[in-house]
């Protein structure tokens, strides 16, 4: 996923958690600079890719491991939370 053109400059790292069927992607600051609609579109696109790779869950995190988005627990799609505020 990190090498896909649609992820260009937006993903810094990925971590597989097979015991939880979860893929965790660390986004770059460029992701936060996208509009809310673009963040939602990218998150849902990456969720589709993760599912195609056999993952049931996707989380997007910032460089401080703050949760930015995750798959919906009820229904379908991604819930983009936005940056976490930390002192």
PDB file of N, CA and C in Angstrom:
ATOM      1  N   UNK A   1       0.812  -1.207   0.000  1.00  0.00           N
ATOM      2  CA  UNK A   1       0.000   0.000   0.000  1.00  0.00           C
ATOM      3  C   UNK A   1       0.845   1.256   0.000  1.00  0.00           C
ATOM      4  N   UNK A   2       1.997   1.196   0.685  1.00  0.00           N
ATOM      5  CA  UNK A   2       2.841   2.382   0.791  1.00  0.00           C
ATOM      6  C   UNK A   2       3.365   2.842  -0.563  1.00  0.00           C
ATOM      7  N   UNK A   3       3.463   1.928  -1.520  1.00  0.00           N
ATOM      8  CA  UNK A   3       4.025   2.243  -2.822  1.00  0.00           C
ATOM      9  C   UNK A   3       2.973   2.616  -3.867  1.00  0.00           C
ATOM     10  N   UNK A   4       1.701   2.479  -3.548  1.00  0.00           N
ATOM     11  CA  UNK A   4       0.645   2.776  -4.517  1.00  0.00           C
ATOM     12  C   UNK A   4       0.598   4.270  -4.820  1.00  0.00           C
ATOM     13  N   UNK A   5       0.366   4.635  -6.084  1.00  0.00           N
ATOM     14  CA  UNK A   5       0.301   6.053  -6.443  1.00  0.00           C
ATOM     15  C   UNK A   5      -0.729   6.838  -5.627  1.00  0.00           C
ATOM     16  N   UNK A   6      -1.848   6.203  -5.256  1.00  0.00           N
ATOM     17  CA  UNK A   6      -2.882   6.892  -4.487  1.00  0.00           C
ATOM     18  C   UNK A   6      -2.450   7.187  -3.052  1.00  0.00           C
ATOM     19  N   UNK A   7      -1.375   6.556  -2.610  1.00  0.00           N
ATOM     20  CA  UNK A   7      -0.869   6.777  -1.260  1.00  0.00           C
ATOM     21  C   UNK A   7       0.354   7.686  -1.265  1.00  0.00           C
ATOM     22  N   UNK A   8       0.715   8.183  -2.431  1.00  0.00           N
ATOM     23  CA  UNK A   8       1.929   8.973  -2.625  1.00  0.00           C
ATOM     24  C   UNK A   8       2.077  10.093  -1.594  1.00  0.00           C
ATOM     25  N   UNK A   9       3.086   9.970  -0.761  1.00  0.00           N
ATOM     26  CA  UNK A   9       3.398  10.989   0.233  1.00  0.00           C
ATOM     27  C   UNK A   9       2.453  11.039   1.420  1.00  0.00           C
ATOM     28  N   UNK A  10       1.479  10.143   1.484  1.00  0.00           N
ATOM     29  CA  UNK A  10       0.492  10.185   2.558  1.00  0.00           C
ATOM     30  C   UNK A  10       0.691   9.110   3.619  1.00  0.00           C
ATOM     31  N   UNK A  11       1.415   8.042   3.270  1.00  0.00           N
ATOM     32  CA  UNK A  11       1.630   6.951   4.215  1.00  0.00           C
ATOM     33  C   UNK A  11       3.110   6.823   4.533  1.00  0.00           C
ATOM     34  N   UNK A  12       3.416   6.742   5.837  1.00  0.00           N
ATOM     35  CA  UNK A  12       4.804   6.644   6.278  1.00  0.00           C
ATOM     36  C   UNK A  12       5.196   5.212   6.614  1.00  0.00           C
ATOM     37  N   UNK A  13       4.268   4.429   7.157  1.00  0.00           N
ATOM     38  CA  UNK A  13       4.595   3.074   7.597  1.00  0.00           C
ATOM     39  C   UNK A  13       3.323   2.258   7.728  1.00  0.00           C
ATOM     40  N   UNK A  14       3.497   0.953   7.784  1.00  0.00           N
ATOM     41  CA  UNK A  14       2.380   0.048   7.988  1.00  0.00           C
ATOM     42  C   UNK A  14       2.762  -1.037   8.971  1.00  0.00           C
ATOM     43  N   UNK A  15       1.796  -1.475   9.743  1.00  0.00           N
ATOM     44  CA  UNK A  15       2.031  -2.548  10.717  1.00  0.00           C
ATOM     45  C   UNK A  15       0.886  -3.541  10.632  1.00  0.00           C
ATOM     46  N   UNK A  16       1.238  -4.783  10.437  1.00  0.00           N
ATOM     47  CA  UNK A  16       0.250  -5.848  10.395  1.00  0.00           C
ATOM     48  C   UNK A  16       0.081  -6.429  11.789  1.00  0.00           C
ATOM     49  N   UNK A  17      -1.163  -6.588  12.206  1.00  0.00           N
ATOM     50  CA  UNK A  17      -1.481  -7.264  13.471  1.00  0.00           C
ATOM     51  C   UNK A  17      -2.369  -8.463  13.139  1.00  0.00           C
ATOM     52  N   UNK A  18      -1.742  -9.543  12.648  1.00  0.00           N
ATOM     53  CA  UNK A  18      -2.523 -10.679  12.169  1.00  0.00           C
ATOM     54  C   UNK A  18      -3.434 -11.303  13.216  1.00  0.00           C
ATOM     55  N   UNK A  19      -3.037 -11.299  14.479  1.00  0.00           N
ATOM     56  CA  UNK A  19      -3.870 -11.899  15.516  1.00  0.00           C
ATOM     57  C   UNK A  19      -5.188 -11.153  15.684  1.00  0.00           C
ATOM     58  N   UNK A  20      -5.243  -9.893  15.236  1.00  0.00           N
ATOM     59  CA  UNK A  20      -6.456  -9.086  15.296  1.00  0.00           C
ATOM     60  C   UNK A  20      -7.040  -8.834  13.907  1.00  0.00           C
ATOM     61  N   UNK A  21      -6.404  -9.402  12.876  1.00  0.00           N
ATOM     62  CA  UNK A  21      -6.802  -9.182  11.478  1.00  0.00           C
ATOM     63  C   UNK A  21      -6.863  -7.687  11.174  1.00  0.00           C
ATOM     64  N   UNK A  22      -5.875  -6.954  11.718  1.00  0.00           N
ATOM     65  CA  UNK A  22      -5.864  -5.492  11.621  1.00  0.00           C
ATOM     66  C   UNK A  22      -4.615  -5.003  10.916  1.00  0.00           C
ATOM     67  N   UNK A  23      -4.798  -4.004  10.072  1.00  0.00           N
ATOM     68  CA  UNK A  23      -3.695  -3.289   9.448  1.00  0.00           C
ATOM     69  C   UNK A  23      -3.701  -1.877  10.011  1.00  0.00           C
ATOM     70  N   UNK A  24      -2.549  -1.441  10.509  1.00  0.00           N
ATOM     71  CA  UNK A  24      -2.397  -0.091  11.043  1.00  0.00           C
ATOM     72  C   UNK A  24      -1.470   0.674  10.105  1.00  0.00           C
ATOM     73  N   UNK A  25      -1.969   1.782   9.575  1.00  0.00           N
ATOM     74  CA  UNK A  25      -1.171   2.625   8.695  1.00  0.00           C
ATOM     75  C   UNK A  25      -0.865   3.940   9.382  1.00  0.00           C
ATOM     76  N   UNK A  26       0.411   4.324   9.347  1.00  0.00           N
ATOM     77  CA  UNK A  26       0.815   5.618   9.884  1.00  0.00           C
ATOM     78  C   UNK A  26       0.803   6.610   8.729  1.00  0.00           C
ATOM     79  N   UNK A  27       0.019   7.674   8.895  1.00  0.00           N
ATOM     80  CA  UNK A  27      -0.075   8.687   7.849  1.00  0.00           C
ATOM     81  C   UNK A  27       0.938   9.804   8.109  1.00  0.00           C
ATOM     82  N   UNK A  28       1.300  10.495   7.043  1.00  0.00           N
ATOM     83  CA  UNK A  28       2.209  11.632   7.137  1.00  0.00           C
ATOM     84  C   UNK A  28       1.408  12.905   7.432  1.00  0.00           C
ATOM     85  N   UNK A  29       2.069  13.991   7.782  1.00  0.00           N
ATOM     86  CA  UNK A  29       1.353  15.263   7.986  1.00  0.00           C
ATOM     87  C   UNK A  29       0.583  15.717   6.742  1.00  0.00           C
ATOM     88  N   UNK A  30       0.984  15.257   5.566  1.00  0.00           N
ATOM     89  CA  UNK A  30       0.272  15.628   4.339  1.00  0.00           C
ATOM     90  C   UNK A  30      -1.172  15.132   4.359  1.00  0.00           C
ATOM     91  N   UNK A  31      -1.441  14.032   5.062  1.00  0.00           N
ATOM     92  CA  UNK A  31      -2.811  13.526   5.160  1.00  0.00           C
ATOM     93  C   UNK A  31      -3.687  14.537   5.888  1.00  0.00           C
ATOM     94  N   UNK A  32      -3.179  15.120   6.968  1.00  0.00           N
ATOM     95  CA  UNK A  32      -3.948  16.102   7.740  1.00  0.00           C
ATOM     96  C   UNK A  32      -4.224  17.360   6.932  1.00  0.00           C
ATOM     97  N   UNK A  33      -3.382  17.632   5.941  1.00  0.00           N
ATOM     98  CA  UNK A  33      -3.555  18.820   5.114  1.00  0.00           C
ATOM     99  C   UNK A  33      -4.652  18.643   4.063  1.00  0.00           C
ATOM    100  N   UNK A  34      -5.107  17.414   3.842  1.00  0.00           N
ATOM    101  CA  UNK A  34      -6.177  17.158   2.881  1.00  0.00           C
ATOM    102  C   UNK A  34      -7.511  17.656   3.433  1.00  0.00           C
ATOM    103  N   UNK A  35      -8.440  17.947   2.550  1.00  0.00           N
ATOM    104  CA  UNK A  35      -9.786  18.308   2.992  1.00  0.00           C
ATOM    105  C   UNK A  35     -10.426  17.101   3.672  1.00  0.00           C
ATOM    106  N   UNK A  36     -11.452  17.351   4.453  1.00  0.00           N
ATOM    107  CA  UNK A  36     -12.146  16.255   5.144  1.00  0.00           C
ATOM    108  C   UNK A  36     -12.692  15.243   4.140  1.00  0.00           C
ATOM    109  N   UNK A  37     -13.208  15.723   3.017  1.00  0.00           N
ATOM    110  CA  UNK A  37     -13.752  14.820   1.993  1.00  0.00           C
ATOM    111  C   UNK A  37     -12.652  13.958   1.389  1.00  0.00           C
ATOM    112  N   UNK A  38     -11.476  14.545   1.141  1.00  0.00           N
ATOM    113  CA  UNK A  38     -10.357  13.767   0.592  1.00  0.00           C
ATOM    114  C   UNK A  38      -9.828  12.763   1.605  1.00  0.00           C
ATOM    115  N   UNK A  39      -9.775  13.144   2.882  1.00  0.00           N
ATOM    116  CA  UNK A  39      -9.357  12.198   3.915  1.00  0.00           C
ATOM    117  C   UNK A  39     -10.312  11.008   3.957  1.00  0.00           C
ATOM    118  N   UNK A  40     -11.602  11.283   3.890  1.00  0.00           N
ATOM    119  CA  UNK A  40     -12.602  10.223   3.924  1.00  0.00           C
ATOM    120  C   UNK A  40     -12.448   9.310   2.712  1.00  0.00           C
ATOM    121  N   UNK A  41     -12.274   9.905   1.542  1.00  0.00           N
ATOM    122  CA  UNK A  41     -12.141   9.120   0.308  1.00  0.00           C
ATOM    123  C   UNK A  41     -10.911   8.229   0.367  1.00  0.00           C
ATOM    124  N   UNK A  42      -9.776   8.784   0.794  1.00  0.00           N
ATOM    125  CA  UNK A  42      -8.546   7.973   0.892  1.00  0.00           C
ATOM    126  C   UNK A  42      -8.700   6.869   1.918  1.00  0.00           C
ATOM    127  N   UNK A  43      -9.271   7.182   3.073  1.00  0.00           N
ATOM    128  CA  UNK A  43      -9.441   6.175   4.127  1.00  0.00           C
ATOM    129  C   UNK A  43     -10.291   5.013   3.629  1.00  0.00           C
ATOM    130  N   UNK A  44     -11.361   5.317   2.907  1.00  0.00           N
ATOM    131  CA  UNK A  44     -12.222   4.253   2.404  1.00  0.00           C
ATOM    132  C   UNK A  44     -11.540   3.454   1.301  1.00  0.00           C
ATOM    133  N   UNK A  45     -10.730   4.121   0.500  1.00  0.00           N
ATOM    134  CA  UNK A  45      -9.973   3.413  -0.539  1.00  0.00           C
ATOM    135  C   UNK A  45      -8.957   2.471   0.110  1.00  0.00           C
ATOM    136  N   UNK A  46      -8.259   2.940   1.108  1.00  0.00           N
ATOM    137  CA  UNK A  46      -7.270   2.107   1.792  1.00  0.00           C
ATOM    138  C   UNK A  46      -7.951   0.961   2.538  1.00  0.00           C
ATOM    139  N   UNK A  47      -9.148   1.200   3.063  1.00  0.00           N
ATOM    140  CA  UNK A  47      -9.885   0.135   3.716  1.00  0.00           C
ATOM    141  C   UNK A  47     -10.193  -0.975   2.709  1.00  0.00           C
ATOM    142  N   UNK A  48     -10.597  -0.598   1.523  1.00  0.00           N
ATOM    143  CA  UNK A  48     -10.885  -1.590   0.484  1.00  0.00           C
ATOM    144  C   UNK A  48      -9.631  -2.397   0.165  1.00  0.00           C
ATOM    145  N   UNK A  49      -8.508  -1.721   0.023  1.00  0.00           N
ATOM    146  CA  UNK A  49      -7.247  -2.423  -0.250  1.00  0.00           C
ATOM    147  C   UNK A  49      -6.901  -3.374   0.885  1.00  0.00           C
ATOM    148  N   UNK A  50      -7.075  -2.914   2.134  1.00  0.00           N
ATOM    149  CA  UNK A  50      -6.761  -3.763   3.286  1.00  0.00           C
ATOM    150  C   UNK A  50      -7.641  -5.022   3.274  1.00  0.00           C
ATOM    151  N   UNK A  51      -8.907  -4.852   2.962  1.00  0.00           N
ATOM    152  CA  UNK A  51      -9.815  -5.996   2.903  1.00  0.00           C
ATOM    153  C   UNK A  51      -9.397  -6.955   1.793  1.00  0.00           C
ATOM    154  N   UNK A  52      -8.949  -6.425   0.665  1.00  0.00           N
ATOM    155  CA  UNK A  52      -8.479  -7.271  -0.432  1.00  0.00           C
ATOM    156  C   UNK A  52      -7.242  -8.067  -0.024  1.00  0.00           C
ATOM    157  N   UNK A  53      -6.474  -7.557   0.934  1.00  0.00           N
ATOM    158  CA  UNK A  53      -5.286  -8.238   1.431  1.00  0.00           C
ATOM    159  C   UNK A  53      -5.605  -9.193   2.585  1.00  0.00           C
ATOM    160  N   UNK A  54      -6.879  -9.301   2.955  1.00  0.00           N
ATOM    161  CA  UNK A  54      -7.289 -10.247   3.986  1.00  0.00           C
ATOM    162  C   UNK A  54      -7.462  -9.671   5.380  1.00  0.00           C
ATOM    163  N   UNK A  55      -7.382  -8.360   5.525  1.00  0.00           N
ATOM    164  CA  UNK A  55      -7.579  -7.740   6.841  1.00  0.00           C
ATOM    165  C   UNK A  55      -9.052  -7.428   7.049  1.00  0.00           C
ATOM    166  N   UNK A  56      -9.504  -7.566   8.284  1.00  0.00           N
ATOM    167  CA  UNK A  56     -10.883  -7.222   8.638  1.00  0.00           C
ATOM    168  C   UNK A  56     -10.997  -5.794   9.149  1.00  0.00           C
ATOM    169  N   UNK A  57      -9.883  -5.246   9.637  1.00  0.00           N
ATOM    170  CA  UNK A  57      -9.912  -3.921  10.269  1.00  0.00           C
ATOM    171  C   UNK A  57      -8.748  -3.073   9.770  1.00  0.00           C
ATOM    172  N   UNK A  58      -8.991  -1.757   9.741  1.00  0.00           N
ATOM    173  CA  UNK A  58      -7.958  -0.796   9.364  1.00  0.00           C
ATOM    174  C   UNK A  58      -7.989   0.357  10.342  1.00  0.00           C
ATOM    175  N   UNK A  59      -6.803   0.780  10.777  1.00  0.00           N
ATOM    176  CA  UNK A  59      -6.662   1.977  11.600  1.00  0.00           C
ATOM    177  C   UNK A  59      -5.660   2.899  10.923  1.00  0.00           C
ATOM    178  N   UNK A  60      -5.944   4.198  10.936  1.00  0.00           N
ATOM    179  CA  UNK A  60      -4.992   5.206  10.490  1.00  0.00           C
ATOM    180  C   UNK A  60      -4.537   5.966  11.713  1.00  0.00           C
ATOM    181  N   UNK A  61      -3.221   6.078  11.875  1.00  0.00           N
ATOM    182  CA  UNK A  61      -2.648   6.757  13.038  1.00  0.00           C
ATOM    183  C   UNK A  61      -1.634   7.790  12.591  1.00  0.00           C
ATOM    184  N   UNK A  62      -1.432   8.813  13.440  1.00  0.00           N
ATOM    185  CA  UNK A  62      -0.418   9.819  13.149  1.00  0.00           C
ATOM    186  C   UNK A  62       0.917   9.371  13.724  1.00  0.00           C
ATOM    187  N   UNK A  63       1.927  10.204  13.624  1.00  0.00           N
ATOM    188  CA  UNK A  63       3.274   9.824  14.059  1.00  0.00           C
ATOM    189  C   UNK A  63       3.376   9.620  15.568  1.00  0.00           C
ATOM    190  N   UNK A  64       2.421  10.135  16.332  1.00  0.00           N
ATOM    191  CA  UNK A  64       2.411   9.939  17.792  1.00  0.00           C
ATOM    192  C   UNK A  64       1.498   8.792  18.191  1.00  0.00           C
ATOM    193  N   UNK A  65       1.071   7.995  17.197  1.00  0.00           N
ATOM    194  CA  UNK A  65       0.165   6.855  17.396  1.00  0.00           C
ATOM    195  C   UNK A  65      -1.247   7.276  17.758  1.00  0.00           C
ATOM    196  N   UNK A  66      -1.574   8.561  17.552  1.00  0.00           N
ATOM    197  CA  UNK A  66      -2.937   9.018  17.785  1.00  0.00           C
ATOM    198  C   UNK A  66      -3.868   8.485  16.707  1.00  0.00           C
ATOM    199  N   UNK A  67      -5.016   7.990  17.100  1.00  0.00           N
ATOM    200  CA  UNK A  67      -5.981   7.422  16.173  1.00  0.00           C
ATOM    201  C   UNK A  67      -6.632   8.534  15.356  1.00  0.00           C
ATOM    202  N   UNK A  68      -6.548   8.414  14.031  1.00  0.00           N
ATOM    203  CA  UNK A  68      -7.147   9.385  13.121  1.00  0.00           C
ATOM    204  C   UNK A  68      -8.378   8.836  12.420  1.00  0.00           C
ATOM    205  N   UNK A  69      -8.394   7.539  12.180  1.00  0.00           N
ATOM    206  CA  UNK A  69      -9.530   6.918  11.498  1.00  0.00           C
ATOM    207  C   UNK A  69      -9.512   5.424  11.771  1.00  0.00           C
ATOM    208  N   UNK A  70     -10.698   4.833  11.705  1.00  0.00           N
ATOM    209  CA  UNK A  70     -10.824   3.397  11.887  1.00  0.00           C
ATOM    210  C   UNK A  70     -12.059   2.936  11.150  1.00  0.00           C
ATOM    211  N   UNK A  71     -12.118   1.619  10.929  1.00  0.00           N
ATOM    212  CA  UNK A  71     -13.293   1.080  10.273  1.00  0.00           C
ATOM    213  C   UNK A  71     -14.490   1.173  11.209  1.00  0.00           C
ATOM    214  N   UNK A  72     -15.659   1.336  10.623  1.00  0.00           N
ATOM    215  CA  UNK A  72     -16.891   1.431  11.407  1.00  0.00           C
ATOM    216  C   UNK A  72     -17.170   0.100  12.096  1.00  0.00           C
ATOM    217  N   UNK A  73     -17.565   0.149  13.344  1.00  0.00           N
ATOM    218  CA  UNK A  73     -17.903  -1.071  14.076  1.00  0.00           C
ATOM    219  C   UNK A  73     -19.301  -1.550  13.720  1.00  0.00           C
ATOM    220  N   UNK A  74     -20.159  -0.627  13.333  1.00  0.00           N
ATOM    221  CA  UNK A  74     -21.511  -0.949  12.893  1.00  0.00           C
ATOM    222  C   UNK A  74     -21.665  -0.375  11.491  1.00  0.00           C
ATOM    223  N   UNK A  75     -22.107  -1.184  10.577  1.00  0.00           N
ATOM    224  CA  UNK A  75     -22.243  -0.723   9.197  1.00  0.00           C
ATOM    225  C   UNK A  75     -20.932  -0.895   8.453  1.00  0.00           C
ATOM    226  N   UNK A  76     -20.740  -0.061   7.440  1.00  0.00           N
ATOM    227  CA  UNK A  76     -19.559  -0.169   6.600  1.00  0.00           C
ATOM    228  C   UNK A  76     -18.886   1.188   6.481  1.00  0.00           C
ATOM    229  N   UNK A  77     -17.664   1.176   5.973  1.00  0.00           N
ATOM    230  CA  UNK A  77     -16.932   2.413   5.749  1.00  0.00           C
ATOM    231  C   UNK A  77     -15.955   2.731   6.853  1.00  0.00           C
ATOM    232  N   UNK A  78     -15.384   3.913   6.731  1.00  0.00           N
ATOM    233  CA  UNK A  78     -14.382   4.384   7.683  1.00  0.00           C
ATOM    234  C   UNK A  78     -14.917   5.600   8.430  1.00  0.00           C
ATOM    235  N   UNK A  79     -14.521   5.719   9.679  1.00  0.00           N
ATOM    236  CA  UNK A  79     -14.840   6.886  10.488  1.00  0.00           C
ATOM    237  C   UNK A  79     -13.548   7.664  10.661  1.00  0.00           C
ATOM    238  N   UNK A  80     -13.485   8.858  10.060  1.00  0.00           N
ATOM    239  CA  UNK A  80     -12.308   9.710  10.178  1.00  0.00           C
ATOM    240  C   UNK A  80     -12.526  10.604  11.390  1.00  0.00           C
ATOM    241  N   UNK A  81     -11.657  10.460  12.382  1.00  0.00           N
ATOM    242  CA  UNK A  81     -11.791  11.150  13.647  1.00  0.00           C
ATOM    243  C   UNK A  81     -11.116  12.506  13.621  1.00  0.00           C
ATOM    244  N   UNK A  82      -9.974  12.567  12.977  1.00  0.00           N
ATOM    245  CA  UNK A  82      -9.197  13.793  12.938  1.00  0.00           C
ATOM    246  C   UNK A  82      -8.044  13.704  13.914  1.00  0.00           C
ATOM    247  N   UNK A  83      -7.170  14.702  13.901  1.00  0.00           N
ATOM    248  CA  UNK A  83      -5.984  14.640  14.756  1.00  0.00           C
ATOM    249  C   UNK A  83      -6.345  14.700  16.228  1.00  0.00           C
ATOM    250  N   UNK A  84      -5.581  13.975  17.021  1.00  0.00           N
ATOM    251  CA  UNK A  84      -5.780  14.026  18.461  1.00  0.00           C
ATOM    252  C   UNK A  84      -4.993  15.188  19.010  1.00  0.00           C
ATOM    253  N   UNK A  85      -5.507  15.800  20.056  1.00  0.00           N
ATOM    254  CA  UNK A  85      -4.772  16.908  20.658  1.00  0.00           C
ATOM    255  C   UNK A  85      -3.988  16.379  21.848  1.00  0.00           C
ATOM    256  N   UNK A  86      -2.706  16.651  21.837  1.00  0.00           N
ATOM    257  CA  UNK A  86      -1.854  16.209  22.934  1.00  0.00           C
ATOM    258  C   UNK A  86      -1.008  17.395  23.372  1.00  0.00           C
ATOM    259  N   UNK A  87      -0.785  17.527  24.670  1.00  0.00           N
ATOM    260  CA  UNK A  87       0.013  18.674  25.173  1.00  0.00           C
ATOM    261  C   UNK A  87       1.448  18.593  24.736  1.00  0.00           C
TER     262      UNK A  87
END
